[in-house]
mmCIF file of C-alpha atoms in Angstrom:
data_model
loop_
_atom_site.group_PDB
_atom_site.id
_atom_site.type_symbol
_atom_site.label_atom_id
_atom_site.label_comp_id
_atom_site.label_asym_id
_atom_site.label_seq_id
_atom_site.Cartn_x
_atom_site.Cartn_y
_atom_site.Cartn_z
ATOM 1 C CA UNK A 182 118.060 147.228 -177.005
ATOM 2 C CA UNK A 183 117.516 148.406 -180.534
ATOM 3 C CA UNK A 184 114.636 147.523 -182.592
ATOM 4 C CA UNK A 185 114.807 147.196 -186.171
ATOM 5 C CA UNK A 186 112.377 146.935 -188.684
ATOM 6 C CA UNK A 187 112.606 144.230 -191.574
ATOM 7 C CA UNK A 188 112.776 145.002 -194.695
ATOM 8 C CA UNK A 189 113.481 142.219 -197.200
ATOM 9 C CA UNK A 190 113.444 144.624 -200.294
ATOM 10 C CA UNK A 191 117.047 146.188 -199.417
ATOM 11 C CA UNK A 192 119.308 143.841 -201.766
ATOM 12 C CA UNK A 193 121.712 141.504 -200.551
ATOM 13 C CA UNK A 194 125.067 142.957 -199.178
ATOM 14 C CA UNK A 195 128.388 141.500 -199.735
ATOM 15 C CA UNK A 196 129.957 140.831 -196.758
ATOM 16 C CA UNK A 197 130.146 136.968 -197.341
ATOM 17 C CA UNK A 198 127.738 134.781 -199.741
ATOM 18 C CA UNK A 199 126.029 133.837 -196.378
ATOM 19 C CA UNK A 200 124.909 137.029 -194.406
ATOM 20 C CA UNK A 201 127.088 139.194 -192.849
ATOM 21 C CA UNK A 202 126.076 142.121 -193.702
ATOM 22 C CA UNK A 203 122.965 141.216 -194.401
ATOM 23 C CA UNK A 204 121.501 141.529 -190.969
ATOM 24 C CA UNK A 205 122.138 145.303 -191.029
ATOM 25 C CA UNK A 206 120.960 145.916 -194.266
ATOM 26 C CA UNK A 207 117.923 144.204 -194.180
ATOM 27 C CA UNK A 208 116.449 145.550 -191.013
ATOM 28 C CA UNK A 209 116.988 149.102 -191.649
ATOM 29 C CA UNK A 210 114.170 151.195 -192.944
ATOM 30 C CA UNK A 211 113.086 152.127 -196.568
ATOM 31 C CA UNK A 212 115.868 150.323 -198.045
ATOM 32 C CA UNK A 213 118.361 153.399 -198.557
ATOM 33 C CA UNK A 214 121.785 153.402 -200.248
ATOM 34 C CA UNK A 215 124.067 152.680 -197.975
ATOM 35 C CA UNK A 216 125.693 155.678 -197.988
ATOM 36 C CA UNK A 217 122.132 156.971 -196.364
ATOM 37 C CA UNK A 218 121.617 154.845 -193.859
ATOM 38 C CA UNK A 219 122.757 155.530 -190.581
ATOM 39 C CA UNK A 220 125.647 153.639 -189.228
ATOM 40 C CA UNK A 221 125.605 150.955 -186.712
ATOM 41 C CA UNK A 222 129.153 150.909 -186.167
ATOM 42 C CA UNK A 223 131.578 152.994 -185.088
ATOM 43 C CA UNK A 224 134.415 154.119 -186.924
ATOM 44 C CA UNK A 225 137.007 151.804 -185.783
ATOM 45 C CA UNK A 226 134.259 149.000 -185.753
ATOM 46 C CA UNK A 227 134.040 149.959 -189.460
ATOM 47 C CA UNK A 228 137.752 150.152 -190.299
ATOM 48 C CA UNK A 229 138.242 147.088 -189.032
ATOM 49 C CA UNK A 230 135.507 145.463 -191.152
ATOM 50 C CA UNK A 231 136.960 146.868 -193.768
ATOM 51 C CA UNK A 232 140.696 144.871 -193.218
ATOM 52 C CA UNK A 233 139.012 141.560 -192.693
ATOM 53 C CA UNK A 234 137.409 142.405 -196.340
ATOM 54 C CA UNK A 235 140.479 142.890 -197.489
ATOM 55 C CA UNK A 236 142.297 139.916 -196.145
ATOM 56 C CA UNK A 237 139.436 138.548 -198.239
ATOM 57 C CA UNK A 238 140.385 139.852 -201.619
ATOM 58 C CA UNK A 239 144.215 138.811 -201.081
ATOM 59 C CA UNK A 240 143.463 135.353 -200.729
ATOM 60 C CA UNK A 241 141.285 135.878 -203.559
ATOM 61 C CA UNK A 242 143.745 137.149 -205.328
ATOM 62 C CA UNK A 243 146.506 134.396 -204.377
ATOM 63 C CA UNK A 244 143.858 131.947 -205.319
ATOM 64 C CA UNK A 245 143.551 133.060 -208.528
ATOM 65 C CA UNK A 246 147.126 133.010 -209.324
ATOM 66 C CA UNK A 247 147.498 129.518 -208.072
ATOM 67 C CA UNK A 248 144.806 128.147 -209.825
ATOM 68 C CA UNK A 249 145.705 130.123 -212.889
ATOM 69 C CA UNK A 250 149.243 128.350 -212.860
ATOM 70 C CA UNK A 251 148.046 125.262 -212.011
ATOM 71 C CA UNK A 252 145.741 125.042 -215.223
ATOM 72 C CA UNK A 253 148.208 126.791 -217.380
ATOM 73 C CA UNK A 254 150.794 123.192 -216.214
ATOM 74 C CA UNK A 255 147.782 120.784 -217.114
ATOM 75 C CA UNK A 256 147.262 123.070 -220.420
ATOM 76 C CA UNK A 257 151.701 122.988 -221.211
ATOM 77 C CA UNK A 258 151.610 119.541 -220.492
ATOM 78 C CA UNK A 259 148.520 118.327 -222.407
ATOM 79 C CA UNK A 260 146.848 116.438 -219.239
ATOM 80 C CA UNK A 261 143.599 117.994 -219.883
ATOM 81 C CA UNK A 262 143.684 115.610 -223.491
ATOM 82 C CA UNK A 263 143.420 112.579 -221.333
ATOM 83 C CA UNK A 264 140.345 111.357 -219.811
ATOM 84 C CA UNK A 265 141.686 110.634 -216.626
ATOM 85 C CA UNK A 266 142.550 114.346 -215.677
ATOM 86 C CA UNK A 267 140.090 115.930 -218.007
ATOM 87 C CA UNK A 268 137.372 116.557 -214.619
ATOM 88 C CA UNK A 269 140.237 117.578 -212.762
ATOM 89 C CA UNK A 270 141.044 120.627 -215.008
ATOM 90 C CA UNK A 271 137.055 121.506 -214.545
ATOM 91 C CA UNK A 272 137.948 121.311 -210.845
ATOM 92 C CA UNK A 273 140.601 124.084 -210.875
ATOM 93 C CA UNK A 274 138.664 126.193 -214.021
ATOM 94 C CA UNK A 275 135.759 126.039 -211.248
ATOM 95 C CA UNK A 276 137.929 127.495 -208.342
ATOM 96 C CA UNK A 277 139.536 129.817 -210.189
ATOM 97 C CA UNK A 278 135.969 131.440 -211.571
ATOM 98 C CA UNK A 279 134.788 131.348 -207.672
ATOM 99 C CA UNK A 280 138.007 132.857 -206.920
ATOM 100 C CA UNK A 281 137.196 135.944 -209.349
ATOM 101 C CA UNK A 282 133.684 136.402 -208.244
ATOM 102 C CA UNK A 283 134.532 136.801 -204.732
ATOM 103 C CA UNK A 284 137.210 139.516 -206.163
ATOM 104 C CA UNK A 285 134.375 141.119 -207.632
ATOM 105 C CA UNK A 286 131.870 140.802 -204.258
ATOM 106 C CA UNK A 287 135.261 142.596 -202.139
ATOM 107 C CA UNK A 288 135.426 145.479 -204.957
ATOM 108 C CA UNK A 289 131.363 145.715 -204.906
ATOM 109 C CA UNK A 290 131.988 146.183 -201.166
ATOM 110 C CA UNK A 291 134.443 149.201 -201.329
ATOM 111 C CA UNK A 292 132.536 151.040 -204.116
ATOM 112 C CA UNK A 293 128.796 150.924 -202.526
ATOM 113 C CA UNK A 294 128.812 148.438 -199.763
ATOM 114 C CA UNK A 295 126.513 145.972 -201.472
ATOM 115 C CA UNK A 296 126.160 143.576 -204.540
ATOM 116 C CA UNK A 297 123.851 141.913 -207.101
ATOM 117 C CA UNK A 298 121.735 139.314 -205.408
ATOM 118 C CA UNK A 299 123.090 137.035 -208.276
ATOM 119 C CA UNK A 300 126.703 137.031 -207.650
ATOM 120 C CA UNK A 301 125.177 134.907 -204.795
ATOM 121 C CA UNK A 302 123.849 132.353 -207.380
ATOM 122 C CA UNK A 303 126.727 132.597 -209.702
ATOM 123 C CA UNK A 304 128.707 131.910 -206.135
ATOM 124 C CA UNK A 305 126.552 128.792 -205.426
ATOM 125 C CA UNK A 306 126.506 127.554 -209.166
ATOM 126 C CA UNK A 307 130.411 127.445 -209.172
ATOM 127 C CA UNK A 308 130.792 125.854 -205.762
ATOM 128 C CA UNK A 309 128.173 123.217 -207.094
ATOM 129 C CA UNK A 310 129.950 122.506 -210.088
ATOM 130 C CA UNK A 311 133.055 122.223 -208.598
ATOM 131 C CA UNK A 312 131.575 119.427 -206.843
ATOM 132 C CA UNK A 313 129.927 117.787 -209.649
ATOM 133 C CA UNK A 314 133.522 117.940 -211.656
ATOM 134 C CA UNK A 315 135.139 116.246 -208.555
ATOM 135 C CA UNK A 316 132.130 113.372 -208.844
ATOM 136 C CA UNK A 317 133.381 112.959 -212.167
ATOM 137 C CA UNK A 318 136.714 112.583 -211.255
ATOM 138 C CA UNK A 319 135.845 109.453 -209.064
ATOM 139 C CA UNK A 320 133.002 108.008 -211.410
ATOM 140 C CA UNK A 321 135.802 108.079 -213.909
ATOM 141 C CA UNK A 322 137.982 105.572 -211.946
ATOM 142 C CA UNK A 323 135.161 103.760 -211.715
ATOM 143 C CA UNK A 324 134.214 102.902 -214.739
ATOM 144 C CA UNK A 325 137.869 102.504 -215.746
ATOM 145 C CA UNK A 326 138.480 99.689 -212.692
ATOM 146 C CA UNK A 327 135.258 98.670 -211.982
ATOM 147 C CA UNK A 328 132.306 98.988 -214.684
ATOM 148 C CA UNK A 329 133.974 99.052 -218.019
ATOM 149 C CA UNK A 330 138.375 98.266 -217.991
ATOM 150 C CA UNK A 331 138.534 96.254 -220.747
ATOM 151 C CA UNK A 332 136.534 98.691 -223.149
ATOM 152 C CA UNK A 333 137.322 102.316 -221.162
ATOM 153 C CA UNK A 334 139.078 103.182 -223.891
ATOM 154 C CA UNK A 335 136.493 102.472 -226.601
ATOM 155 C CA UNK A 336 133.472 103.949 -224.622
ATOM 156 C CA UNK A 337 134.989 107.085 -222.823
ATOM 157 C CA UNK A 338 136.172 110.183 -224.768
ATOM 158 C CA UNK A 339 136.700 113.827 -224.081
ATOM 159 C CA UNK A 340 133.273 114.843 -226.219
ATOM 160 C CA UNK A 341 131.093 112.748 -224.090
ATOM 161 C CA UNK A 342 133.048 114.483 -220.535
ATOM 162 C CA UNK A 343 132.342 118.330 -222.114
ATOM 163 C CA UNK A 344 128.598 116.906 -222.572
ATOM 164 C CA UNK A 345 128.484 116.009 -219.191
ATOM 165 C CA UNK A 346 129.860 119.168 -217.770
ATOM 166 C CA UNK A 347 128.065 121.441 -219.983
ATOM 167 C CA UNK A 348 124.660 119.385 -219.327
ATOM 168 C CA UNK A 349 125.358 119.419 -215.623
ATOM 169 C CA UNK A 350 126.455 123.424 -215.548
ATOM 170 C CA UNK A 351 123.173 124.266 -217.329
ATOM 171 C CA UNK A 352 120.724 122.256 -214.715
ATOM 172 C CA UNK A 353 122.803 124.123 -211.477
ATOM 173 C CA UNK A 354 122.478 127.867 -213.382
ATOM 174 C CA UNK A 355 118.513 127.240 -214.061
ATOM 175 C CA UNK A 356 117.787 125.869 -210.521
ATOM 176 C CA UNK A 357 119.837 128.296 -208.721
ATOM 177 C CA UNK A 358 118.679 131.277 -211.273
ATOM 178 C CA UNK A 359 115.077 130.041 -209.949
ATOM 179 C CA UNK A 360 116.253 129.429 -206.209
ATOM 180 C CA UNK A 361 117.694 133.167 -205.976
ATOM 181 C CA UNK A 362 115.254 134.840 -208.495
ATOM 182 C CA UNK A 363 111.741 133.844 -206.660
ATOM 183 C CA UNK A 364 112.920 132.629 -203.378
ATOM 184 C CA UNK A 365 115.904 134.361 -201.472
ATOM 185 C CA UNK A 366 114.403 137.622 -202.499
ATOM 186 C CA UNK A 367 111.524 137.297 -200.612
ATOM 187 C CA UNK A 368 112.741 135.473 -197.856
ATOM 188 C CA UNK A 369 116.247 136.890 -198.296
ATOM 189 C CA UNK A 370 117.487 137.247 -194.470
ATOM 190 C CA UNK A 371 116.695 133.439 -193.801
ATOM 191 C CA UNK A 372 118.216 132.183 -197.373
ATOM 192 C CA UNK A 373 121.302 133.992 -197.394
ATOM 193 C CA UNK A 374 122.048 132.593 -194.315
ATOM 194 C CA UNK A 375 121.315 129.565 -195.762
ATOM 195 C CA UNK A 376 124.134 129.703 -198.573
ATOM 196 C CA UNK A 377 127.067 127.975 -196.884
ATOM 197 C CA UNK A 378 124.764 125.501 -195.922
ATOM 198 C CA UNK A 379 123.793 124.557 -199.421
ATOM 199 C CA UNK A 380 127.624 124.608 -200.129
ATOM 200 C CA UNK A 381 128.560 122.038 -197.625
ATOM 201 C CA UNK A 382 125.314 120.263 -197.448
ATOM 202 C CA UNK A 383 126.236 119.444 -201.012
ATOM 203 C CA UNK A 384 129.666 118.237 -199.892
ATOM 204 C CA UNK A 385 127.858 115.176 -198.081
ATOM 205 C CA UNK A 386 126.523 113.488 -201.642
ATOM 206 C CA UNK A 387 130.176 113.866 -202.868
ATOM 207 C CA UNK A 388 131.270 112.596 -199.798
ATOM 208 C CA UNK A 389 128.683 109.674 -200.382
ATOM 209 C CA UNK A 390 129.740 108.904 -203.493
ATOM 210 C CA UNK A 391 133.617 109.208 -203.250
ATOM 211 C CA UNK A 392 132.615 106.347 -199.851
ATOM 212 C CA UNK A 393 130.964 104.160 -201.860
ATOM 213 C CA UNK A 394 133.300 104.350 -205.491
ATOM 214 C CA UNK A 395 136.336 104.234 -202.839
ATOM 215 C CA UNK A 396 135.419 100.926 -201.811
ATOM 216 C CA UNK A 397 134.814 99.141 -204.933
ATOM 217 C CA UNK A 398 137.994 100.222 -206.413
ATOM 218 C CA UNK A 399 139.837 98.967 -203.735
ATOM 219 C CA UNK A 400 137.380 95.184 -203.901
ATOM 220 C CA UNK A 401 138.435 95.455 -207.834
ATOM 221 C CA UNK A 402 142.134 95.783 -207.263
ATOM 222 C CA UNK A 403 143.144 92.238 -207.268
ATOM 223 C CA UNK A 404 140.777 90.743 -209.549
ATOM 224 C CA UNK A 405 141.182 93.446 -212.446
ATOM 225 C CA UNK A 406 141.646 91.498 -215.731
ATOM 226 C CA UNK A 407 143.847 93.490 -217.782
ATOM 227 C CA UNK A 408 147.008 93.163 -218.928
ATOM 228 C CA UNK A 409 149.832 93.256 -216.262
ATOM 229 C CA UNK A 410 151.543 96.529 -217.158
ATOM 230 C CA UNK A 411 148.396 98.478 -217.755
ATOM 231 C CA UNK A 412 146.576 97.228 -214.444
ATOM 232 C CA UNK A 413 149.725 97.978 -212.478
ATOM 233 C CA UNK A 414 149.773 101.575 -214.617
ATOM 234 C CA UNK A 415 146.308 101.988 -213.913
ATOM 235 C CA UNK A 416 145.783 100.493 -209.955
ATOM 236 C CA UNK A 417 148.872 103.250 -209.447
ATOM 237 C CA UNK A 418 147.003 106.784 -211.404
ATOM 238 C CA UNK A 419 143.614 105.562 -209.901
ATOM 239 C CA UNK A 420 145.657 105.646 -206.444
ATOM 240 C CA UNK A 421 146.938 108.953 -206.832
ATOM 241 C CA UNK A 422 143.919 110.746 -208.118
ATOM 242 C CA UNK A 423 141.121 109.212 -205.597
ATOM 243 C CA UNK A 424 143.888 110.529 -202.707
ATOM 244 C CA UNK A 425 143.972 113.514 -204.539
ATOM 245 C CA UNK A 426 140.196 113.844 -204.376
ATOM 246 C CA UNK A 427 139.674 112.613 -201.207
ATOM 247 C CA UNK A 428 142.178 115.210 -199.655
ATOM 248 C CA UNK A 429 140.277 117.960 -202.079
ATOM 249 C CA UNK A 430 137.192 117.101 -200.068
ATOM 250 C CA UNK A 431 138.170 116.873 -197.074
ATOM 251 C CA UNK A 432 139.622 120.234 -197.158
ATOM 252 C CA UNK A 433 136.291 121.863 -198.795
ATOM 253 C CA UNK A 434 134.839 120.126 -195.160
ATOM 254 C CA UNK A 435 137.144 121.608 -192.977
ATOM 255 C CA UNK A 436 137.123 124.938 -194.567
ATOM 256 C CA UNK A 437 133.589 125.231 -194.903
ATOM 257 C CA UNK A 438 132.289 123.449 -191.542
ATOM 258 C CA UNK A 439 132.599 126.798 -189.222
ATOM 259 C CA UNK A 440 130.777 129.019 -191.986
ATOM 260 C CA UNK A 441 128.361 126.792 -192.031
ATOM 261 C CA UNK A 442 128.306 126.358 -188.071
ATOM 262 C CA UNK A 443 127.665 130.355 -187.983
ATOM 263 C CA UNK A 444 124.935 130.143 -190.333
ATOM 264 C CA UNK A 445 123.160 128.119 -188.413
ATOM 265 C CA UNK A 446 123.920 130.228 -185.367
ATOM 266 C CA UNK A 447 122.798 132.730 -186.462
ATOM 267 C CA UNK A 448 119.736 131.784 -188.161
ATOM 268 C CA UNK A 449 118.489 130.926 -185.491
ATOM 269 C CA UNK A 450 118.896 134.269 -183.052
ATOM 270 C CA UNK A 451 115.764 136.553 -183.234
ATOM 271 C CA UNK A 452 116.803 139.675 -185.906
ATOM 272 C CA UNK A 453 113.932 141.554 -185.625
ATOM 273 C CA UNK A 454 115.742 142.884 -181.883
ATOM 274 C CA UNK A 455 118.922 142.777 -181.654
ATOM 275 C CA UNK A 456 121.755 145.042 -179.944
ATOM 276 C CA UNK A 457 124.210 146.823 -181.939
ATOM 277 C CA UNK A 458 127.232 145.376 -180.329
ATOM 278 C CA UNK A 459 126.080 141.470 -180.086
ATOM 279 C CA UNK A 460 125.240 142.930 -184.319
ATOM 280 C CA UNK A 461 129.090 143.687 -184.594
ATOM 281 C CA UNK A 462 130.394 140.733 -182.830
ATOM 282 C CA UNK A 463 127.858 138.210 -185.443
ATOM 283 C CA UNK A 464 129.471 140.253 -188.189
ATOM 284 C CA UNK A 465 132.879 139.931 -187.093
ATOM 285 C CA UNK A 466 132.788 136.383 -186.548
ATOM 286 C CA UNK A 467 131.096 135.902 -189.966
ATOM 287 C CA UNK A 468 133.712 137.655 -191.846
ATOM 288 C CA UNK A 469 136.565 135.155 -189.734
ATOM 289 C CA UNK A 470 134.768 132.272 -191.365
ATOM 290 C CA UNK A 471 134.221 133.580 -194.565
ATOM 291 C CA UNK A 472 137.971 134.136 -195.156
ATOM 292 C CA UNK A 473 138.630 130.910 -193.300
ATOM 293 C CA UNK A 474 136.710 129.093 -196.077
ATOM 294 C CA UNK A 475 138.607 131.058 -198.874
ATOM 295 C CA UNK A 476 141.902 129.146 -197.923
ATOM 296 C CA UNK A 477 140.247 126.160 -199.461
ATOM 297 C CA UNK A 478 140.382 127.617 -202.883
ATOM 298 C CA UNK A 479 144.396 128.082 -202.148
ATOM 299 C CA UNK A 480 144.666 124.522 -201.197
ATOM 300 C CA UNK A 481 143.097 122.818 -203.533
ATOM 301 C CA UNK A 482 145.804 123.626 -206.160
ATOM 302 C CA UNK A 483 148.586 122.786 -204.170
ATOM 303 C CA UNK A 484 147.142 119.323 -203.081
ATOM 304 C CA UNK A 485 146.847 118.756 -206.895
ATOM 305 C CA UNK A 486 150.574 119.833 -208.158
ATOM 306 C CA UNK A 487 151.705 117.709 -205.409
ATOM 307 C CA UNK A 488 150.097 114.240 -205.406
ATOM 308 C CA UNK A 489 149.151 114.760 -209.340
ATOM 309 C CA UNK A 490 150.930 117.348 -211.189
ATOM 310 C CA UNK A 491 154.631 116.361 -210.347
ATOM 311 C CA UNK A 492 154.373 113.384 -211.813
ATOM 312 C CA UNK A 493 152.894 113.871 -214.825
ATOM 313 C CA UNK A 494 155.299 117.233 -215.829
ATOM 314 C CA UNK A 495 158.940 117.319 -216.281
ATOM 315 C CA UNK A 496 160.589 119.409 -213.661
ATOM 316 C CA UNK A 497 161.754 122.567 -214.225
ATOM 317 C CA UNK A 498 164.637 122.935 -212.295
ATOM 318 C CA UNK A 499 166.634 119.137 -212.543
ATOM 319 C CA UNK A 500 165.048 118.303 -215.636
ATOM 320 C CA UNK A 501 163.506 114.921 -214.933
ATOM 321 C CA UNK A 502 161.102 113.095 -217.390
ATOM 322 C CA UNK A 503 157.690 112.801 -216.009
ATOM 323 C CA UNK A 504 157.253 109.738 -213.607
ATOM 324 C CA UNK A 505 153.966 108.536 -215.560
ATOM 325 C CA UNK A 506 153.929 107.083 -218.519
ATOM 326 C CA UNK A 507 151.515 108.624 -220.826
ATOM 327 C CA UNK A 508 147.612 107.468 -221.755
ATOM 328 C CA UNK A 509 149.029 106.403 -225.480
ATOM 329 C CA UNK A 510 151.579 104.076 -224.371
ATOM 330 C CA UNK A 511 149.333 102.943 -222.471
ATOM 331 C CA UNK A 512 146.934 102.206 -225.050
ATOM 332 C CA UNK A 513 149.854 100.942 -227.306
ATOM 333 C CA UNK A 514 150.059 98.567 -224.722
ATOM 334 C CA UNK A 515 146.675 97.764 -224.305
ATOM 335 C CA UNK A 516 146.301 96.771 -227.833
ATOM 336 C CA UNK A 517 149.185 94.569 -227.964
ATOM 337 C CA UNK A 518 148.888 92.615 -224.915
ATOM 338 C CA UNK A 519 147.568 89.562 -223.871
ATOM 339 C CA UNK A 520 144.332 90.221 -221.665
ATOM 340 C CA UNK A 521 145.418 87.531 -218.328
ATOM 341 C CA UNK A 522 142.900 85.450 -217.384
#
């Protein structure tokens, strides 16, 4: 048995957003570079934390590129003009951006083993938003089914969606700025361990929400007084996209449940003793789960070309018109119809 001594002034290291590192770092002395403080592992120990870090960056990487083509087909196709995919393109913009910073964290890691303590924050603040974008998404539906369909057209435009997402984006940066600036840094080997638990505890509101919204969309289905042809249009998107959604989340869930299981693992083991191997093993494991939850941002895309983007784009390779019709005709048809009583 080894025993370290804490020292919550070493920054945070970059091994995951949670802590994998962190439980070296912080409980060797003085708070040295890394490059001075002596080594826990051994070399092969070390090499190999190095490949799961880059495993890490490569599905970073993908991630980007998926998410990057993905927007660039809502952007082609004009989808992010119409209110009903306009959160939607927030979700991906929001993936993509997470995607990048974790690119960053991997490069932080291979230049000087650690990183700012608000790449953490910036981390959190995406992975919130993301959320928030995807709330949109299903208070969206609602309003157009449930609250509002006759006048959804009238009172919901793309100016009063940027509001809300810009509004929303400014409250998660200030409280997370706070949460990282005067909090995690002086308790920072309990918070960061913390930090996938924020992420998926904030999956259960969503989860909440997307419950609740769920089932008064499908209540409102047969009594929705609009015209035929719109309410069959619009009973068919609202379909697609709250599958969508739901699979979205579910995913985030999945991806994120075993980081967060470790977190709380590890929390609560003592860290002011600790052997060097059981150290490794904690790391290890850590690093398994943090990749594991990267997949999610690889996912997400695909789950929204398939069940949303092919029908709304015209193929590239047979040449097929898309299989929706668009929001105008739509509203052309709105305004000429007969509202069925």
């Amino acid at each position: 048995m080894v025993q370290l001594k804490m020292n919550t002034s070493t920054p945070a290291t970059m091994e995951t957003m949670s802590y994998i590192t962190t439980m070296v770092l912080t409980t060797l002395e003085n708070g040295l570079p890394v490059s001075e403080t002596p080594s826990v592992f051994t070399k092969e120990q070390e090499r190999l934390r190095g490949y799961m870090v880059l495993l890490r960056l490569l599905i970073a990487i993908f991630a980007v590129l998926t998410n990057i083509t993905v927007i660039w087909l809502q952007i082609k196709y004009n989808l992010f003009r119409k209110t009903t995919y306009f959160f939607g393109l927030f979700v991906n913009i929001s993936d993509l951006a997470f995607s990048a910073c974790v690119i960053v964290e991997c490069f932080c890691h291979f230049q000087c083993g650690r990183s700012p303590i608000m790449l953490y924050a910036a981390l959190v603040t995406i992975a919130q938003h993301s959320l928030v974008c995807m709330c949109g998404v299903a208070i969206d539906r609602y309003l157009a089914l449930c609250a509002i369909p006759l006048t959804y057209k009238q009172v919901v435009n793309l100016k009063k969606y940027m509001a809300a997402i810009f509004i929303s984006l400014t409250v998660l940066v200030c409280l997370n700025f706070l949460l990282f600036k005067y909090l995690v840094t002086s308790y920072i080997a309990v918070v960061i361990k913390w930090v996938p638990c924020i992420i998926t505890g904030s999956l259960l509101p969503v989860a909440s929400i997307y419950f609740a919204i769920g089932t008064s969309l499908s209540k409102s289905y047969n009594h929705l007084n609009l015209p035929t042809q719109i309410k069959i249009r619009r009973i068919r998107r609202t379909r697609a996209i709250m599958l969508t959604f739901y699979s979205v989340l579910f995913t985030n869930i999945i991806t994120y449940m075993p980081t967060c299981v470790v977190a709380v693992f590890l929390w609560s083991q003592p860290t002011l003793i600790k052997p060097y191997e059981d150290l490794f093993v904690n790391v290890l494991i850590s690093n398994v789960t943090y990749n594991f939850s990267m997949l999610n941002y690889v996912i997400n895309p695909v789950i929204y070309v398939k069940l949303i983007l092919i029908k709304n784009i015209t193929c590239p390779f047979c040449g097929e018109k898309p299989k929706e019709i668009s929001l105008t005709r739509d509203a052309e048809l709105y305004t000429g119809a007969q509202i069925v009583k």
